[in-house]
Amino acid sequence: MQPNRRAGIARSLLLLALFALGLATPALAQGADPLPSWNEGPTKAAILAFVRATTTAGSPDFVPPADRIATFDQDGTLWVEKPVYAEVAFAADRVRALAQINPSLADEEPFKTAIGGDPAALAALSYPDMNKISFVTLDNLPVDTLRDDAAAWIATARNPLFGRLRTDLVYAPMTEVMALLRANGFRTYIVTGGGQDFVRSYAERLYGVPPEQVVGTADAIAFGYDAAGRPVLRLQPSVLFDDVFGGKPVGIHLVIGKRPYAAFGNSTGDRQMLEYTKAGKGLRFAALVLHDDGAREVAYGPAQGLPASDVGTFTQGLYDEAKARGWHVISMKSDWKRVFAFEP
């Protein structure tokens, strides 16, 4: 064997050993750009610097592999949330199916709005009305049936604004961040206001996040038996845990049990998760996605004079807090070379 080849194999084996111990950073050590969908700039540099500092042995900011936790909101942070949340569209489709059996639903709000299917009207529904729609479609449904139905629905559901499959509208820059973190020993969790079982049905396929690493709003569940005497978990018409605003740090504590070292969001509903993350000891990373690109996605805020929005609200107050606390504001327009994987 050639001496150079032996040396190369030895280096590779050493690196593999260091990676396994969390003492090296594979995605950074290889030299290839781990964030190709990002423009060069301070935000991309800050992400790379955070990963390097927290995963390099001997660094004053080194984080043991067991403590490397990163949390991500989903809607508006990992994929498109306009014109209406995917889960609301899913529930509306189920109401339309129920109306075939119970036509009286078509005369009662909010079910009448759900059956009508107008995205703007659906987006304007109040939180209690969205819960009513969800409860009527999920009451006493086995959890496994919901997972199967949601997975089948998301495989073919299209976003009416973009005319593409919803699964196409995942943000390439954010999945690259998740992959970079995982390659360097971080566990990535989705912490979402969306329904926990709904998101668990597709999270691994879309984001590489297994079901047990999804923390979401959870409906009440009851244990029982089916007609054949087999154990079954069934959904109940009430919310057990609401994973939004202050509920996100609570959900992180209950499910994960450790404070994240990095957290990513995009709206006022994520504020407390970022505050909680940054309050921990050592180097912590917090970032918010600002939807300021009306050409490639949808521009909304109302921070920085962007159009106001009830879906994914990013207020000027949140923007000012981010700047004051040293959080990173990710400009979709300036920081992202491309938004979706299907873009050149």
Short mmCIF file of N, CA and C in Angstrom, two decimals, residues 98-266:
data_model
loop_
_atom_site.label_atom_id
_atom_site.label_comp_id
_atom_site.label_asym_id
_atom_site.label_seq_id
_atom_site.Cartn_x
_atom_site.Cartn_y
_atom_site.Cartn_z
N LEU A 98 -67.36 15.00 6.12
CA LEU A 98 -68.40 14.75 7.11
C LEU A 98 -69.74 15.33 6.69
N ALA A 99 -69.70 16.45 5.98
CA ALA A 99 -70.94 17.11 5.54
C ALA A 99 -71.73 16.25 4.56
N GLN A 100 -71.05 15.32 3.92
CA GLN A 100 -71.76 14.39 3.04
C GLN A 100 -72.67 13.47 3.85
N ILE A 101 -72.26 13.22 5.09
CA ILE A 101 -73.04 12.36 5.99
C ILE A 101 -74.01 13.19 6.82
N ASN A 102 -73.55 14.39 7.23
CA ASN A 102 -74.37 15.27 8.07
C ASN A 102 -74.48 16.64 7.39
N PRO A 103 -75.43 16.81 6.44
CA PRO A 103 -75.55 18.06 5.67
C PRO A 103 -75.81 19.29 6.53
N SER A 104 -76.31 19.12 7.75
CA SER A 104 -76.60 20.29 8.60
C SER A 104 -75.34 21.08 8.94
N LEU A 105 -74.17 20.46 8.83
CA LEU A 105 -72.92 21.17 9.11
C LEU A 105 -72.74 22.36 8.18
N ALA A 106 -73.29 22.26 6.97
CA ALA A 106 -73.12 23.33 5.98
C ALA A 106 -73.86 24.61 6.37
N ASP A 107 -74.74 24.53 7.37
CA ASP A 107 -75.51 25.70 7.79
C ASP A 107 -75.01 26.28 9.11
N GLU A 108 -73.96 25.70 9.66
CA GLU A 108 -73.48 26.11 10.98
C GLU A 108 -72.03 26.56 10.91
N GLU A 109 -71.76 27.73 11.49
CA GLU A 109 -70.38 28.20 11.55
C GLU A 109 -69.68 27.59 12.77
N PRO A 110 -68.38 27.38 12.69
CA PRO A 110 -67.45 27.69 11.60
C PRO A 110 -67.37 26.63 10.51
N PHE A 111 -68.24 25.61 10.61
CA PHE A 111 -68.16 24.51 9.65
C PHE A 111 -68.54 24.96 8.24
N LYS A 112 -69.44 25.93 8.16
CA LYS A 112 -69.84 26.48 6.85
C LYS A 112 -68.63 27.09 6.15
N THR A 113 -67.81 27.82 6.92
CA THR A 113 -66.60 28.42 6.36
C THR A 113 -65.61 27.34 5.92
N ALA A 114 -65.47 26.31 6.74
CA ALA A 114 -64.55 25.21 6.40
C ALA A 114 -64.98 24.52 5.12
N ILE A 115 -66.27 24.28 4.99
CA ILE A 115 -66.80 23.61 3.80
C ILE A 115 -66.62 24.49 2.57
N GLY A 116 -66.78 25.80 2.75
CA GLY A 116 -66.59 26.73 1.63
C GLY A 116 -65.18 26.69 1.07
N GLY A 117 -64.20 26.51 1.96
CA GLY A 117 -62.83 26.29 1.53
C GLY A 117 -62.07 27.52 1.07
N ASP A 118 -62.62 28.72 1.27
CA ASP A 118 -61.90 29.92 0.85
C ASP A 118 -60.70 30.13 1.77
N PRO A 119 -59.47 30.16 1.22
CA PRO A 119 -58.28 30.26 2.07
C PRO A 119 -58.27 31.50 2.96
N ALA A 120 -58.72 32.64 2.43
CA ALA A 120 -58.73 33.87 3.22
C ALA A 120 -59.69 33.76 4.39
N ALA A 121 -60.86 33.17 4.15
CA ALA A 121 -61.85 32.99 5.22
C ALA A 121 -61.35 32.01 6.26
N LEU A 122 -60.68 30.95 5.81
CA LEU A 122 -60.12 29.98 6.75
C LEU A 122 -59.03 30.62 7.61
N ALA A 123 -58.19 31.44 6.99
CA ALA A 123 -57.11 32.10 7.72
C ALA A 123 -57.64 33.08 8.75
N ALA A 124 -58.84 33.61 8.51
CA ALA A 124 -59.41 34.60 9.43
C ALA A 124 -60.15 33.97 10.59
N LEU A 125 -60.30 32.65 10.60
CA LEU A 125 -60.99 31.98 11.70
C LEU A 125 -60.26 32.20 13.02
N SER A 126 -61.02 32.33 14.09
CA SER A 126 -60.42 32.48 15.41
C SER A 126 -59.85 31.14 15.88
N TYR A 127 -59.01 31.20 16.88
CA TYR A 127 -58.43 29.97 17.44
C TYR A 127 -59.51 29.04 17.98
N PRO A 128 -60.51 29.54 18.72
CA PRO A 128 -61.58 28.65 19.18
C PRO A 128 -62.35 28.01 18.02
N ASP A 129 -62.56 28.76 16.95
CA ASP A 129 -63.26 28.19 15.80
C ASP A 129 -62.43 27.10 15.12
N MET A 130 -61.13 27.31 15.02
CA MET A 130 -60.26 26.28 14.46
C MET A 130 -60.32 25.01 15.32
N ASN A 131 -60.38 25.19 16.64
CA ASN A 131 -60.49 24.03 17.52
C ASN A 131 -61.81 23.29 17.31
N LYS A 132 -62.90 24.04 17.11
CA LYS A 132 -64.19 23.40 16.87
C LYS A 132 -64.14 22.52 15.63
N ILE A 133 -63.52 23.05 14.58
CA ILE A 133 -63.40 22.29 13.34
C ILE A 133 -62.57 21.03 13.56
N SER A 134 -61.48 21.19 14.28
CA SER A 134 -60.62 20.05 14.55
C SER A 134 -61.32 19.00 15.38
N PHE A 135 -62.02 19.45 16.43
CA PHE A 135 -62.64 18.50 17.35
C PHE A 135 -63.73 17.68 16.67
N VAL A 136 -64.52 18.31 15.80
CA VAL A 136 -65.62 17.58 15.17
C VAL A 136 -65.11 16.52 14.20
N THR A 137 -63.90 16.73 13.67
CA THR A 137 -63.36 15.77 12.71
C THR A 137 -62.50 14.69 13.38
N LEU A 138 -62.07 14.93 14.61
CA LEU A 138 -61.15 14.00 15.26
C LEU A 138 -61.75 13.28 16.45
N ASP A 139 -62.93 13.68 16.89
CA ASP A 139 -63.53 13.11 18.10
C ASP A 139 -63.59 11.59 18.03
N ASN A 140 -62.94 10.95 19.01
CA ASN A 140 -62.93 9.49 19.17
C ASN A 140 -62.18 8.77 18.06
N LEU A 141 -61.41 9.50 17.27
CA LEU A 141 -60.63 8.88 16.20
C LEU A 141 -59.38 8.23 16.79
N PRO A 142 -59.07 7.00 16.42
CA PRO A 142 -57.82 6.40 16.89
C PRO A 142 -56.61 7.21 16.43
N VAL A 143 -55.62 7.34 17.30
CA VAL A 143 -54.43 8.12 16.98
C VAL A 143 -53.75 7.58 15.73
N ASP A 144 -53.67 6.28 15.61
CA ASP A 144 -53.02 5.68 14.44
C ASP A 144 -53.75 6.02 13.15
N THR A 145 -55.07 6.11 13.22
CA THR A 145 -55.86 6.47 12.03
C THR A 145 -55.57 7.91 11.62
N LEU A 146 -55.47 8.80 12.62
CA LEU A 146 -55.13 10.19 12.29
C LEU A 146 -53.77 10.26 11.62
N ARG A 147 -52.78 9.58 12.15
CA ARG A 147 -51.44 9.61 11.55
C ARG A 147 -51.48 9.13 10.10
N ASP A 148 -52.20 8.02 9.86
CA ASP A 148 -52.28 7.47 8.50
C ASP A 148 -53.01 8.42 7.56
N ASP A 149 -54.12 9.00 8.03
CA ASP A 149 -54.90 9.92 7.20
C ASP A 149 -54.12 11.19 6.90
N ALA A 150 -53.40 11.71 7.90
CA ALA A 150 -52.62 12.92 7.69
C ALA A 150 -51.48 12.68 6.72
N ALA A 151 -50.81 11.54 6.84
CA ALA A 151 -49.71 11.22 5.93
C ALA A 151 -50.20 11.08 4.50
N ALA A 152 -51.37 10.46 4.32
CA ALA A 152 -51.94 10.31 2.98
C ALA A 152 -52.36 11.66 2.41
N TRP A 153 -52.92 12.52 3.26
CA TRP A 153 -53.37 13.84 2.80
C TRP A 153 -52.20 14.71 2.38
N ILE A 154 -51.16 14.77 3.21
CA ILE A 154 -50.04 15.66 2.92
C ILE A 154 -49.27 15.22 1.67
N ALA A 155 -49.38 13.96 1.31
CA ALA A 155 -48.67 13.45 0.13
C ALA A 155 -49.22 14.03 -1.17
N THR A 156 -50.48 14.50 -1.16
CA THR A 156 -51.09 15.00 -2.39
C THR A 156 -51.63 16.43 -2.27
N ALA A 157 -51.64 16.99 -1.05
CA ALA A 157 -52.23 18.31 -0.83
C ALA A 157 -51.41 19.40 -1.50
N ARG A 158 -52.10 20.33 -2.14
CA ARG A 158 -51.45 21.45 -2.82
C ARG A 158 -51.75 22.77 -2.13
N ASN A 159 -50.77 23.64 -2.14
CA ASN A 159 -50.95 24.98 -1.62
C ASN A 159 -51.63 25.83 -2.70
N PRO A 160 -52.80 26.41 -2.40
CA PRO A 160 -53.53 27.15 -3.43
C PRO A 160 -52.84 28.42 -3.90
N LEU A 161 -51.97 28.96 -3.09
CA LEU A 161 -51.28 30.19 -3.46
C LEU A 161 -50.15 29.93 -4.44
N PHE A 162 -49.45 28.82 -4.26
CA PHE A 162 -48.29 28.50 -5.08
C PHE A 162 -48.60 27.46 -6.16
N GLY A 163 -49.71 26.74 -5.99
CA GLY A 163 -50.06 25.72 -6.96
C GLY A 163 -49.13 24.53 -6.96
N ARG A 164 -48.43 24.33 -5.88
CA ARG A 164 -47.50 23.22 -5.76
C ARG A 164 -47.86 22.36 -4.55
N LEU A 165 -47.32 21.14 -4.54
CA LEU A 165 -47.51 20.31 -3.36
C LEU A 165 -46.98 21.03 -2.13
N ARG A 166 -47.68 20.91 -1.03
CA ARG A 166 -47.21 21.54 0.21
C ARG A 166 -45.84 21.00 0.60
N THR A 167 -45.59 19.75 0.29
CA THR A 167 -44.30 19.15 0.63
C THR A 167 -43.16 19.71 -0.21
N ASP A 168 -43.47 20.41 -1.31
CA ASP A 168 -42.43 21.09 -2.09
C ASP A 168 -42.01 22.40 -1.46
N LEU A 169 -42.84 22.92 -0.56
CA LEU A 169 -42.67 24.27 -0.05
C LEU A 169 -41.95 24.31 1.29
N VAL A 170 -41.01 23.40 1.43
CA VAL A 170 -40.11 23.38 2.59
C VAL A 170 -38.93 24.29 2.27
N TYR A 171 -38.47 25.07 3.24
CA TYR A 171 -37.39 26.03 3.01
C TYR A 171 -36.04 25.30 2.98
N ALA A 172 -35.42 25.30 1.82
CA ALA A 172 -34.13 24.63 1.65
C ALA A 172 -33.06 25.15 2.62
N PRO A 173 -32.96 26.48 2.84
CA PRO A 173 -31.93 26.96 3.78
C PRO A 173 -32.10 26.41 5.20
N MET A 174 -33.34 26.22 5.62
CA MET A 174 -33.56 25.74 6.99
C MET A 174 -33.29 24.25 7.11
N THR A 175 -33.62 23.48 6.10
CA THR A 175 -33.29 22.05 6.18
C THR A 175 -31.78 21.85 6.14
N GLU A 176 -31.06 22.76 5.48
CA GLU A 176 -29.60 22.69 5.50
C GLU A 176 -29.05 22.98 6.89
N VAL A 177 -29.66 23.93 7.59
CA VAL A 177 -29.23 24.21 8.97
C VAL A 177 -29.48 22.99 9.85
N MET A 178 -30.64 22.38 9.70
CA MET A 178 -30.95 21.18 10.49
C MET A 178 -29.94 20.07 10.21
N ALA A 179 -29.63 19.86 8.93
CA ALA A 179 -28.67 18.81 8.56
C ALA A 179 -27.28 19.12 9.10
N LEU A 180 -26.88 20.38 9.04
CA LEU A 180 -25.58 20.78 9.57
C LEU A 180 -25.50 20.51 11.07
N LEU A 181 -26.53 20.88 11.79
CA LEU A 181 -26.54 20.65 13.23
C LEU A 181 -26.49 19.16 13.55
N ARG A 182 -27.28 18.37 12.85
CA ARG A 182 -27.28 16.92 13.11
C ARG A 182 -25.93 16.30 12.78
N ALA A 183 -25.30 16.79 11.70
CA ALA A 183 -23.98 16.26 11.33
C ALA A 183 -22.93 16.57 12.39
N ASN A 184 -23.24 17.52 13.25
CA ASN A 184 -22.31 17.89 14.30
C ASN A 184 -22.84 17.55 15.69
N GLY A 185 -23.65 16.51 15.75
CA GLY A 185 -24.04 15.96 17.05
C GLY A 185 -25.24 16.56 17.72
N PHE A 186 -25.90 17.51 17.08
CA PHE A 186 -27.11 18.09 17.66
C PHE A 186 -28.32 17.22 17.36
N ARG A 187 -29.25 17.16 18.30
CA ARG A 187 -30.56 16.60 18.03
C ARG A 187 -31.50 17.75 17.70
N THR A 188 -32.20 17.63 16.60
CA THR A 188 -33.10 18.69 16.14
C THR A 188 -34.54 18.31 16.46
N TYR A 189 -35.22 19.22 17.13
CA TYR A 189 -36.61 19.03 17.52
C TYR A 189 -37.49 20.06 16.82
N ILE A 190 -38.69 19.65 16.44
CA ILE A 190 -39.70 20.59 15.99
C ILE A 190 -40.58 20.92 17.19
N VAL A 191 -40.71 22.21 17.48
CA VAL A 191 -41.55 22.68 18.58
C VAL A 191 -42.58 23.61 17.95
N THR A 192 -43.79 23.13 17.79
CA THR A 192 -44.78 23.80 16.96
C THR A 192 -46.11 23.98 17.67
N GLY A 193 -46.82 25.03 17.27
CA GLY A 193 -48.19 25.20 17.75
C GLY A 193 -49.15 24.28 17.03
N GLY A 194 -48.68 23.64 15.96
CA GLY A 194 -49.51 22.70 15.21
C GLY A 194 -49.77 21.43 16.01
N GLY A 195 -50.74 20.66 15.54
CA GLY A 195 -51.10 19.42 16.23
C GLY A 195 -49.95 18.44 16.23
N GLN A 196 -49.64 17.91 17.39
CA GLN A 196 -48.48 17.04 17.54
C GLN A 196 -48.58 15.79 16.65
N ASP A 197 -49.72 15.14 16.66
CA ASP A 197 -49.85 13.91 15.87
C ASP A 197 -49.91 14.20 14.38
N PHE A 198 -50.48 15.32 14.00
CA PHE A 198 -50.51 15.72 12.59
C PHE A 198 -49.09 15.89 12.07
N VAL A 199 -48.27 16.65 12.78
CA VAL A 199 -46.90 16.92 12.34
C VAL A 199 -46.04 15.66 12.40
N ARG A 200 -46.28 14.83 13.39
CA ARG A 200 -45.50 13.59 13.50
C ARG A 200 -45.72 12.66 12.30
N SER A 201 -46.82 12.83 11.59
CA SER A 201 -47.12 11.93 10.48
C SER A 201 -46.18 12.11 9.29
N TYR A 202 -45.51 13.28 9.20
CA TYR A 202 -44.65 13.53 8.03
C TYR A 202 -43.30 14.15 8.39
N ALA A 203 -43.05 14.47 9.65
CA ALA A 203 -41.85 15.21 10.03
C ALA A 203 -40.56 14.50 9.65
N GLU A 204 -40.54 13.19 9.79
CA GLU A 204 -39.30 12.47 9.47
C GLU A 204 -39.03 12.50 7.97
N ARG A 205 -40.07 12.35 7.16
CA ARG A 205 -39.90 12.34 5.72
C ARG A 205 -39.49 13.71 5.19
N LEU A 206 -40.06 14.78 5.74
CA LEU A 206 -39.77 16.12 5.22
C LEU A 206 -38.52 16.74 5.82
N TYR A 207 -38.30 16.53 7.12
CA TYR A 207 -37.24 17.24 7.82
C TYR A 207 -36.17 16.34 8.43
N GLY A 208 -36.38 15.04 8.40
CA GLY A 208 -35.44 14.15 9.07
C GLY A 208 -35.60 14.15 10.57
N VAL A 209 -36.76 14.60 11.06
CA VAL A 209 -37.03 14.65 12.50
C VAL A 209 -38.00 13.53 12.85
N PRO A 210 -37.57 12.56 13.66
CA PRO A 210 -38.44 11.44 14.01
C PRO A 210 -39.61 11.88 14.88
N PRO A 211 -40.69 11.08 14.92
CA PRO A 211 -41.89 11.47 15.68
C PRO A 211 -41.63 11.83 17.13
N GLU A 212 -40.71 11.11 17.77
CA GLU A 212 -40.46 11.37 19.19
C GLU A 212 -39.75 12.70 19.43
N GLN A 213 -39.30 13.36 18.35
CA GLN A 213 -38.66 14.67 18.49
C GLN A 213 -39.55 15.80 17.95
N VAL A 214 -40.86 15.54 17.95
CA VAL A 214 -41.84 16.57 17.62
C VAL A 214 -42.62 16.92 18.88
N VAL A 215 -42.57 18.19 19.26
CA VAL A 215 -43.32 18.71 20.40
C VAL A 215 -44.37 19.66 19.84
N GLY A 216 -45.64 19.34 20.04
CA GLY A 216 -46.69 20.18 19.47
C GLY A 216 -47.89 20.29 20.37
N THR A 217 -48.89 21.01 19.89
CA THR A 217 -50.16 21.09 20.63
C THR A 217 -50.80 19.70 20.63
N ALA A 218 -51.16 19.24 21.81
CA ALA A 218 -51.66 17.88 21.96
C ALA A 218 -53.12 17.88 22.39
N ASP A 219 -53.93 17.12 21.65
CA ASP A 219 -55.32 16.92 22.07
C ASP A 219 -55.36 15.88 23.18
N ALA A 220 -56.42 15.94 23.96
CA ALA A 220 -56.61 14.92 25.00
C ALA A 220 -56.78 13.56 24.34
N ILE A 221 -56.28 12.52 25.00
CA ILE A 221 -56.33 11.16 24.46
C ILE A 221 -56.81 10.22 25.56
N ALA A 222 -57.65 9.28 25.18
CA ALA A 222 -58.17 8.30 26.13
C ALA A 222 -57.77 6.90 25.70
N PHE A 223 -57.41 6.08 26.67
CA PHE A 223 -57.10 4.68 26.40
C PHE A 223 -58.37 3.85 26.49
N GLY A 224 -58.49 2.89 25.57
CA GLY A 224 -59.65 2.00 25.60
C GLY A 224 -59.37 0.77 24.76
N TYR A 225 -60.47 0.09 24.35
CA TYR A 225 -60.35 -1.13 23.55
C TYR A 225 -61.29 -1.03 22.36
N ASP A 226 -60.85 -1.62 21.25
CA ASP A 226 -61.72 -1.63 20.08
C ASP A 226 -62.69 -2.81 20.15
N ALA A 227 -63.47 -3.01 19.09
CA ALA A 227 -64.50 -4.05 19.10
C ALA A 227 -63.92 -5.45 19.25
N ALA A 228 -62.66 -5.59 18.88
CA ALA A 228 -62.01 -6.90 19.00
C ALA A 228 -61.25 -7.06 20.31
N GLY A 229 -61.35 -6.06 21.19
CA GLY A 229 -60.68 -6.14 22.48
C GLY A 229 -59.23 -5.72 22.46
N ARG A 230 -58.79 -5.08 21.37
CA ARG A 230 -57.39 -4.64 21.28
C ARG A 230 -57.24 -3.24 21.87
N PRO A 231 -56.13 -2.96 22.58
CA PRO A 231 -55.91 -1.63 23.15
C PRO A 231 -55.83 -0.55 22.05
N VAL A 232 -56.41 0.60 22.32
CA VAL A 232 -56.39 1.68 21.34
C VAL A 232 -56.39 3.02 22.06
N LEU A 233 -55.69 3.99 21.49
CA LEU A 233 -55.71 5.38 21.97
C LEU A 233 -56.61 6.18 21.06
N ARG A 234 -57.57 6.90 21.65
CA ARG A 234 -58.51 7.68 20.85
C ARG A 234 -58.45 9.16 21.24
N LEU A 235 -58.54 10.01 20.23
CA LEU A 235 -58.53 11.45 20.46
C LEU A 235 -59.84 11.91 21.09
N GLN A 236 -59.73 12.91 21.97
CA GLN A 236 -60.89 13.47 22.65
C GLN A 236 -61.07 14.94 22.25
N PRO A 237 -62.29 15.47 22.32
CA PRO A 237 -62.56 16.84 21.84
C PRO A 237 -62.15 17.93 22.84
N SER A 238 -60.89 17.93 23.22
CA SER A 238 -60.36 19.00 24.08
C SER A 238 -58.85 19.05 23.92
N VAL A 239 -58.28 20.20 24.25
CA VAL A 239 -56.84 20.39 24.14
C VAL A 239 -56.19 20.02 25.47
N LEU A 240 -55.24 19.10 25.40
CA LEU A 240 -54.49 18.71 26.59
C LEU A 240 -53.38 19.71 26.88
N PHE A 241 -52.69 20.14 25.82
CA PHE A 241 -51.55 21.03 25.98
C PHE A 241 -51.43 21.93 24.76
N ASP A 242 -51.34 23.23 24.97
CA ASP A 242 -51.26 24.22 23.89
C ASP A 242 -49.82 24.67 23.75
N ASP A 243 -49.16 24.26 22.68
CA ASP A 243 -47.72 24.50 22.51
C ASP A 243 -47.45 25.76 21.70
N VAL A 244 -47.79 26.90 22.27
CA VAL A 244 -47.52 28.17 21.61
C VAL A 244 -47.29 29.21 22.69
N PHE A 245 -46.58 30.29 22.34
CA PHE A 245 -46.21 31.34 23.29
C PHE A 245 -45.48 30.71 24.49
N GLY A 246 -45.94 30.98 25.72
CA GLY A 246 -45.26 30.43 26.89
C GLY A 246 -45.36 28.92 27.00
N GLY A 247 -46.26 28.33 26.22
CA GLY A 247 -46.37 26.88 26.22
C GLY A 247 -45.17 26.19 25.60
N LYS A 248 -44.45 26.90 24.73
CA LYS A 248 -43.31 26.24 24.07
C LYS A 248 -42.19 25.89 25.05
N PRO A 249 -41.74 26.81 25.91
CA PRO A 249 -40.74 26.40 26.90
C PRO A 249 -41.24 25.29 27.82
N VAL A 250 -42.53 25.33 28.17
CA VAL A 250 -43.10 24.27 29.01
C VAL A 250 -43.04 22.94 28.27
N GLY A 251 -43.44 22.94 26.99
CA GLY A 251 -43.39 21.71 26.20
C GLY A 251 -41.98 21.18 26.06
N ILE A 252 -41.02 22.08 25.87
CA ILE A 252 -39.61 21.67 25.78
C ILE A 252 -39.18 20.98 27.07
N HIS A 253 -39.56 21.57 28.19
CA HIS A 253 -39.20 20.96 29.48
C HIS A 253 -39.85 19.60 29.67
N LEU A 254 -41.14 19.50 29.34
CA LEU A 254 -41.87 18.26 29.58
C LEU A 254 -41.42 17.13 28.66
N VAL A 255 -41.13 17.44 27.39
CA VAL A 255 -40.81 16.40 26.42
C VAL A 255 -39.31 16.18 26.27
N ILE A 256 -38.55 17.27 26.20
CA ILE A 256 -37.11 17.15 25.95
C ILE A 256 -36.34 17.06 27.26
N GLY A 257 -36.69 17.90 28.20
CA GLY A 257 -36.05 17.84 29.52
C GLY A 257 -34.75 18.61 29.61
N LYS A 258 -34.36 19.29 28.53
CA LYS A 258 -33.15 20.11 28.54
C LYS A 258 -33.40 21.40 27.78
N ARG A 259 -32.72 22.46 28.21
CA ARG A 259 -32.85 23.75 27.52
C ARG A 259 -32.07 23.71 26.21
N PRO A 260 -32.66 24.17 25.12
CA PRO A 260 -31.94 24.15 23.84
C PRO A 260 -30.73 25.08 23.84
N TYR A 261 -29.77 24.76 22.99
CA TYR A 261 -28.66 25.66 22.74
C TYR A 261 -28.92 26.51 21.51
N ALA A 262 -29.89 26.13 20.69
CA ALA A 262 -30.25 26.92 19.52
C ALA A 262 -31.75 26.82 19.31
N ALA A 263 -32.37 27.93 18.91
CA ALA A 263 -33.81 27.94 18.66
C ALA A 263 -34.10 28.85 17.48
N PHE A 264 -35.02 28.40 16.64
CA PHE A 264 -35.39 29.13 15.42
C PHE A 264 -36.91 29.27 15.36
N GLY A 265 -37.39 30.48 15.07
CA GLY A 265 -38.82 30.72 14.93
C GLY A 265 -39.08 31.76 13.86
N ASN A 266 -40.30 32.31 13.86
CA ASN A 266 -40.61 33.35 12.88
C ASN A 266 -41.72 34.30 13.33
#
